[in-house]
Short mmCIF file of C-alpha atoms in Angstrom, two decimals:
data_model
loop_
_atom_site.label_atom_id
_atom_site.label_comp_id
_atom_site.label_asym_id
_atom_site.label_seq_id
_atom_site.Cartn_x
_atom_site.Cartn_y
_atom_site.Cartn_z
CA PRO A 1 -4.47 10.26 -2.82
CA TYR A 2 -3.82 6.51 -3.82
CA TYR A 3 0.05 6.51 -3.97
CA ILE A 4 0.52 8.86 -0.98
CA SER A 5 2.36 7.34 2.04
CA PRO A 6 1.27 7.87 5.83
CA GLU A 7 4.31 9.83 6.63
CA VAL A 8 3.71 12.24 3.64
CA LEU A 9 0.12 12.66 4.99
CA ALA A 10 2.01 13.50 8.47
CA GLY A 11 4.30 16.18 6.72
CA GLU A 12 7.47 13.77 7.74
CA TYR A 13 8.87 12.00 5.09
CA ASN A 14 12.08 10.67 3.32
CA HIS A 15 12.78 8.41 0.23
CA MET A 16 10.85 5.42 2.21
CA CYS A 17 7.67 7.02 0.76
CA ASP A 18 8.81 5.69 -2.75
CA ILE A 19 8.85 2.04 -1.41
CA TRP A 20 5.36 2.80 -0.28
CA SER A 21 4.24 3.98 -3.67
CA LEU A 22 6.22 1.11 -5.32
CA GLY A 23 3.99 -1.06 -3.22
CA VAL A 24 0.69 0.66 -4.08
CA ILE A 25 1.96 0.18 -8.05
CA LEU A 26 2.93 -3.52 -7.55
CA TYR A 27 -0.57 -3.95 -5.86
CA ILE A 28 -2.37 -2.37 -8.78
CA LEU A 29 -0.57 -4.30 -11.33
CA VAL A 30 -1.57 -7.76 -9.75
CA ALA A 31 -5.15 -6.74 -8.68
CA GLY A 32 -6.00 -4.36 -11.33
CA TYR A 33 -7.50 -1.96 -8.57
CA PRO A 34 -5.64 0.08 -5.72
CA PRO A 35 -5.44 -1.07 -2.07
CA PHE A 36 -6.72 1.92 -0.74
CA TYR A 37 -10.05 2.79 -2.10
CA GLY A 38 -13.39 4.70 -1.43
CA ASN A 39 -16.27 6.90 -2.22
CA ASN A 40 -14.13 10.03 -1.88
CA ASP A 41 -10.44 11.47 -1.26
CA SER A 42 -11.05 11.36 2.43
CA ASP A 43 -12.22 7.68 2.51
CA ILE A 44 -9.17 7.01 0.72
CA LEU A 45 -6.73 9.21 2.92
CA ARG A 46 -8.15 7.57 6.17
CA LYS A 47 -7.41 3.89 4.62
CA VAL A 48 -3.98 5.25 3.91
CA LYS A 49 -3.55 6.66 7.17
CA ASP A 50 -4.78 3.49 8.92
CA VAL A 51 -3.13 0.90 6.42
CA ILE A 52 -6.37 -0.79 5.64
CA TYR A 53 -6.13 -3.04 2.84
CA ASP A 54 -6.62 -6.82 2.04
CA PHE A 55 -5.99 -9.44 -0.54
CA GLU A 56 -9.61 -10.52 -0.89
CA GLY A 57 -11.34 -11.31 -4.09
CA GLU A 58 -10.70 -13.89 -6.95
CA GLU A 59 -8.00 -11.91 -8.22
CA TRP A 60 -5.87 -12.90 -5.35
CA ALA A 61 -6.65 -16.44 -5.47
CA ASN A 62 -3.68 -17.63 -7.88
CA ILE A 63 -1.25 -15.15 -6.36
CA SER A 64 1.71 -16.55 -4.50
CA HIS A 65 2.39 -15.66 -0.94
CA ASN A 66 5.94 -14.51 -1.65
CA VAL A 67 4.05 -11.47 -4.10
CA ARG A 68 1.69 -10.77 -1.12
CA ASP A 69 4.47 -10.73 1.27
CA LEU A 70 6.25 -8.33 -1.06
CA ILE A 71 3.28 -5.91 -0.75
CA SER A 72 2.77 -6.38 2.74
CA GLY A 73 6.33 -5.39 3.43
CA MET A 74 6.32 -2.40 1.31
CA LEU A 75 3.00 -0.98 2.86
CA VAL A 76 4.01 -1.21 6.25
CA LYS A 77 3.21 2.27 8.11
CA ASP A 78 6.41 1.97 10.30
CA VAL A 79 9.22 3.19 8.08
CA ASN A 80 11.84 1.56 10.22
CA VAL A 81 10.03 -1.87 9.66
CA ARG A 82 9.15 -1.25 5.89
CA PHE A 83 11.25 -3.09 3.28
CA THR A 84 14.02 -1.01 1.75
CA ILE A 85 15.13 -1.12 -1.60
CA ASP A 86 17.94 -3.50 -0.63
#
């Protein structure tokens, strides 16, 4: 459930769900933990659906705004606004 995009949960998706998953992977590589987490799968999936994540914690203190902007652009619910591979 950590890598699933909101549109996959809704049953309507295309290649843009891969951009979402890459954003999750980048977040994990930088922070060491996933952006969407909870006590169980239901908690995680609710946070994915509502796009609830943050850049809090000391691990983000020295991470550039460019990296944060890249992740934020990849973890956008609206696929028409989400960053593309270009």
